[in-house]
Amino acid sequence: MIPFTSLHGISMLALLTSVSGLSNGVAKLPALGYNTWNAYQCNIDQNLVLTTAKLVKSLGLQDAGYMHVNIDDCWSEKNRSASGDLVPDKVRFPNITAMTSQIHSLGLRAGIYGDSGWFTCAGYPGSFMNELRDVTQFQEWGFDYLKYDNCAIPFDDIIREGIVGKYQRMADAIASLAKTSGKKPFIFSLCEWGWSQVWLWGASMGHSWRVTGDIAPQWESLAAIINFNSFITQATDFYGHNDMDMLQLGNGGLSLDEAKSHFTAWALMKSPLLIGTNLSAITSDILGILTNKEILAINQDPVIGKSISPFRWGINPDWTSNSSFPAQYWSGPSQNGTVFMLLNTLNQPADMFFNLTESPWIRAGRQYSVRDLWSHTNNGTAVRNFTAHSVPAHGVVALLLKDAGNEPSGIFPQCSVWWQCIDKNGTHVGG
């Protein structure tokens, strides 16, 4: 366990700094869609992408809000053309413009992948020193979303700038293209892996930024990402989002309870939600998780852009970094009430109890109706506290609490949390 003040050498002041997003008319809310990498890596072609786009529509994912179909690495030839242009793989992507047109005809949007260095992570041409040329091509081919990676960084005596400047080059190219073309700017997803505190500067140029390395379909990976993100939730708001990496549901390695926790945490922390599952083999259980409209409504809230945040770490002292056992008690505002996430990080079922006013979004002396966002049931009224019983190992409870008026009179003690609770005559309230 790492105390908060020494978390990866990041200062407390830096973690508590609020970040304003890039409000340039696109990506006010987190992106919802599909990305090819988790399921297929380099084994992609035009037919697979179109088949996947059709499945996004036919499976009801588009109706649930998933709009982007994004190809990842390995889509191009290994060399640029004689004139310096990127060239789609002639065999696997013989007509990339026709592909995006068919995606658009389904009412969906198309995204592409690039890299800020000499090469992509799989060894294909990167965009360093070709930023405007490349993004102009992407737009001509029909794309409007760019995932931009961080491999093959040029030598210092060539780049002569830090990581911020390397990404700023493409951000400037995107802004320049929007001005000259009259079209909306690209959605710009920075895949920088969080090595240089990207959550502090990414919002000045992009709409989302990866905060950790690549996700894996194991609980240990999810727990580590949730733990890290628990300290930087204030960096997410409208137009700018901590990207916790793609959804690993249905790729093996996670129980159904862990899959629900994965989706809930990513959605309520306002991460982009990009599916990485083979949709041809998706199970009804995983599809049900991905299309939980009550959870998605929090992620896509048009009134509140902030992430939920921990109000109590649980088994660890507050503000403790523990990659195996992250914070357990979370809350945040929404347009329809206060959202709670109770995450059982233990390896066995557990009851989870909290006083309502531990959350800063709850008013003292009020009672609250309780909506379970997974069972889709109204579960009575909570007064002062709430207990979730027998939460499964690595499982989650997601609740929406709405103010239901004053709590009943005559409840003793006068305060649910009696530390510093005092009568006007000076008498302290005790348990």
Tab-separated table of N, CA, C and O in Angstrom, residues 189-231:
chain	number	residue	atom	x	y	z
A	189	SER	N	-8.416	11.344	-29.146
A	189	SER	CA	-8.222	10.464	-27.996
A	189	SER	C	-6.735	10.209	-27.816
A	189	SER	O	-6.115	9.517	-28.628
A	190	LEU	N	-6.163	10.768	-26.758
A	190	LEU	CA	-4.726	10.662	-26.500
A	190	LEU	C	-4.431	9.343	-25.782
A	190	LEU	O	-4.906	9.118	-24.667
A	191	CYS	N	-3.665	8.477	-26.432
A	191	CYS	CA	-3.280	7.200	-25.825
A	191	CYS	C	-1.836	7.320	-25.343
A	191	CYS	O	-0.908	6.804	-25.967
A	192	GLU	N	-1.648	8.037	-24.231
A	192	GLU	CA	-0.310	8.389	-23.760
A	192	GLU	C	0.096	7.570	-22.538
A	192	GLU	O	1.225	7.636	-22.102
A	193	TRP	N	-0.857	6.823	-21.964
A	193	TRP	CA	-0.639	5.854	-20.881
A	193	TRP	C	-0.379	6.491	-19.517
A	193	TRP	O	-0.036	5.794	-18.557
A	194	GLY	N	-0.517	7.802	-19.379
A	194	GLY	CA	-0.426	8.436	-18.074
A	194	GLY	C	0.964	8.639	-17.538
A	194	GLY	O	1.145	9.029	-16.383
A	195	TRP	N	1.987	8.420	-18.346
A	195	TRP	CA	3.349	8.504	-17.832
A	195	TRP	C	3.751	9.919	-17.455
A	195	TRP	O	4.635	10.112	-16.627
A	196	SER	N	3.177	10.922	-18.059
A	196	SER	CA	3.591	12.301	-17.782
A	196	SER	C	2.419	13.125	-17.252
A	196	SER	O	2.245	14.282	-17.616
A	197	GLN	N	1.607	12.508	-16.382
A	197	GLN	CA	0.478	13.194	-15.761
A	197	GLN	C	-0.422	13.822	-16.818
A	197	GLN	O	-0.809	14.984	-16.756
A	198	VAL	N	-0.810	13.006	-17.809
A	198	VAL	CA	-1.580	13.501	-18.947
A	198	VAL	C	-2.914	14.085	-18.519
A	198	VAL	O	-3.465	14.953	-19.191
A	199	TRP	N	-3.458	13.654	-17.387
A	199	TRP	CA	-4.741	14.195	-16.913
A	199	TRP	C	-4.634	15.673	-16.550
A	199	TRP	O	-5.644	16.351	-16.426
A	200	LEU	N	-3.413	16.194	-16.389
A	200	LEU	CA	-3.240	17.617	-16.083
A	200	LEU	C	-3.169	18.479	-17.331
A	200	LEU	O	-3.522	19.643	-17.297
A	201	TRP	N	-2.690	17.907	-18.448
A	201	TRP	CA	-2.508	18.719	-19.656
A	201	TRP	C	-3.300	18.227	-20.859
A	201	TRP	O	-3.518	18.982	-21.814
A	202	GLY	N	-3.778	16.987	-20.820
A	202	GLY	CA	-4.465	16.436	-21.983
A	202	GLY	C	-5.715	17.191	-22.372
A	202	GLY	O	-6.059	17.282	-23.556
A	203	ALA	N	-6.402	17.766	-21.387
A	203	ALA	CA	-7.653	18.459	-21.673
A	203	ALA	C	-7.460	19.709	-22.506
A	203	ALA	O	-8.407	20.211	-23.116
A	204	SER	N	-6.248	20.241	-22.544
A	204	SER	CA	-6.014	21.450	-23.336
A	204	SER	C	-5.964	21.151	-24.822
A	204	SER	O	-6.033	22.073	-25.643
A	205	MET	N	-5.864	19.861	-25.186
A	205	MET	CA	-5.735	19.534	-26.608
A	205	MET	C	-6.597	18.374	-27.069
A	205	MET	O	-6.798	18.191	-28.271
A	206	GLY	N	-7.105	17.546	-26.148
A	206	GLY	CA	-7.875	16.374	-26.545
A	206	GLY	C	-9.139	16.207	-25.744
A	206	GLY	O	-9.442	16.989	-24.842
A	207	HIS	N	-9.879	15.160	-26.078
A	207	HIS	CA	-11.177	14.911	-25.444
A	207	HIS	C	-11.144	13.745	-24.470
A	207	HIS	O	-12.050	13.603	-23.655
A	208	SER	N	-10.128	12.901	-24.565
A	208	SER	CA	-9.917	11.843	-23.578
A	208	SER	C	-8.439	11.506	-23.584
A	208	SER	O	-7.725	11.784	-24.551
A	209	TRP	N	-7.987	10.925	-22.482
A	209	TRP	CA	-6.562	10.623	-22.328
A	209	TRP	C	-6.413	9.375	-21.485
A	209	TRP	O	-7.012	9.235	-20.420
A	210	ARG	N	-5.639	8.434	-21.980
A	210	ARG	CA	-5.387	7.201	-21.241
A	210	ARG	C	-4.596	7.508	-19.983
A	210	ARG	O	-3.579	8.196	-20.026
A	211	VAL	N	-5.049	6.953	-18.868
A	211	VAL	CA	-4.414	7.255	-17.585
A	211	VAL	C	-3.494	6.147	-17.097
A	211	VAL	O	-2.747	6.333	-16.128
A	212	THR	N	-3.530	4.980	-17.734
A	212	THR	CA	-2.665	3.862	-17.339
A	212	THR	C	-2.234	3.112	-18.589
A	212	THR	O	-2.627	3.436	-19.710
A	213	GLY	N	-1.463	2.054	-18.384
A	213	GLY	CA	-1.118	1.159	-19.484
A	213	GLY	C	-2.311	0.336	-19.928
A	213	GLY	O	-3.448	0.554	-19.486
A	214	ASP	N	-2.067	-0.639	-20.782
A	214	ASP	CA	-3.148	-1.413	-21.380
A	214	ASP	C	-3.876	-2.271	-20.345
A	214	ASP	O	-3.262	-2.838	-19.439
A	215	ILE	N	-5.171	-2.374	-20.526
A	215	ILE	CA	-6.010	-3.214	-19.684
A	215	ILE	C	-5.828	-4.676	-20.067
A	215	ILE	O	-5.463	-4.998	-21.189
A	216	ALA	N	-6.062	-5.579	-19.113
A	216	ALA	CA	-6.082	-7.020	-19.363
A	216	ALA	C	-7.377	-7.582	-18.779
A	216	ALA	O	-7.931	-7.015	-17.831
A	217	PRO	N	-7.884	-8.696	-19.316
A	217	PRO	CA	-9.154	-9.245	-18.835
A	217	PRO	C	-9.006	-10.048	-17.554
A	217	PRO	O	-9.393	-11.216	-17.475
A	218	GLN	N	-8.433	-9.420	-16.533
A	218	GLN	CA	-8.315	-10.034	-15.207
A	218	GLN	C	-8.706	-9.007	-14.142
A	218	GLN	O	-8.494	-7.806	-14.329
A	219	TRP	N	-9.235	-9.500	-13.044
A	219	TRP	CA	-9.639	-8.608	-11.965
A	219	TRP	C	-8.471	-7.767	-11.486
A	219	TRP	O	-8.642	-6.580	-11.166
A	220	GLU	N	-7.267	-8.326	-11.434
A	220	GLU	CA	-6.112	-7.576	-10.943
A	220	GLU	C	-5.862	-6.331	-11.783
A	220	GLU	O	-5.498	-5.280	-11.253
A	221	SER	N	-6.064	-6.418	-13.082
A	221	SER	CA	-5.893	-5.265	-13.962
A	221	SER	C	-6.973	-4.223	-13.706
A	221	SER	O	-6.682	-3.021	-13.604
A	222	LEU	N	-8.218	-4.658	-13.581
A	222	LEU	CA	-9.312	-3.724	-13.305
A	222	LEU	C	-9.081	-2.994	-11.985
A	222	LEU	O	-9.250	-1.768	-11.896
A	223	ALA	N	-8.717	-3.750	-10.952
A	223	ALA	CA	-8.515	-3.153	-9.633
A	223	ALA	C	-7.418	-2.096	-9.669
A	223	ALA	O	-7.552	-1.022	-9.056
A	224	ALA	N	-6.329	-2.375	-10.375
A	224	ALA	CA	-5.230	-1.412	-10.449
A	224	ALA	C	-5.643	-0.136	-11.167
A	224	ALA	O	-5.272	0.969	-10.760
A	225	ILE	N	-6.431	-0.265	-12.244
A	225	ILE	CA	-6.882	0.917	-12.980
A	225	ILE	C	-7.862	1.731	-12.139
A	225	ILE	O	-7.787	2.961	-12.085
A	226	ILE	N	-8.792	1.051	-11.460
A	226	ILE	CA	-9.738	1.756	-10.592
A	226	ILE	C	-8.993	2.477	-9.477
A	226	ILE	O	-9.291	3.633	-9.150
A	227	ASN	N	-8.014	1.806	-8.890
A	227	ASN	CA	-7.226	2.426	-7.823
A	227	ASN	C	-6.557	3.701	-8.308
A	227	ASN	O	-6.647	4.757	-7.676
A	228	PHE	N	-5.877	3.621	-9.447
A	228	PHE	CA	-5.173	4.799	-9.954
A	228	PHE	C	-6.157	5.926	-10.254
A	228	PHE	O	-5.931	7.090	-9.899
A	229	ASN	N	-7.273	5.586	-10.893
A	229	ASN	CA	-8.228	6.618	-11.294
A	229	ASN	C	-8.920	7.256	-10.095
A	229	ASN	O	-9.427	8.387	-10.195
A	230	SER	N	-8.928	6.570	-8.950
A	230	SER	CA	-9.611	7.124	-7.778
A	230	SER	C	-8.975	8.418	-7.293
A	230	SER	O	-9.621	9.207	-6.597
A	231	PHE	N	-7.722	8.672	-7.671
A	231	PHE	CA	-7.013	9.862	-7.217
A	231	PHE	C	-7.073	11.019	-8.207
A	231	PHE	O	-6.591	12.112	-7.907
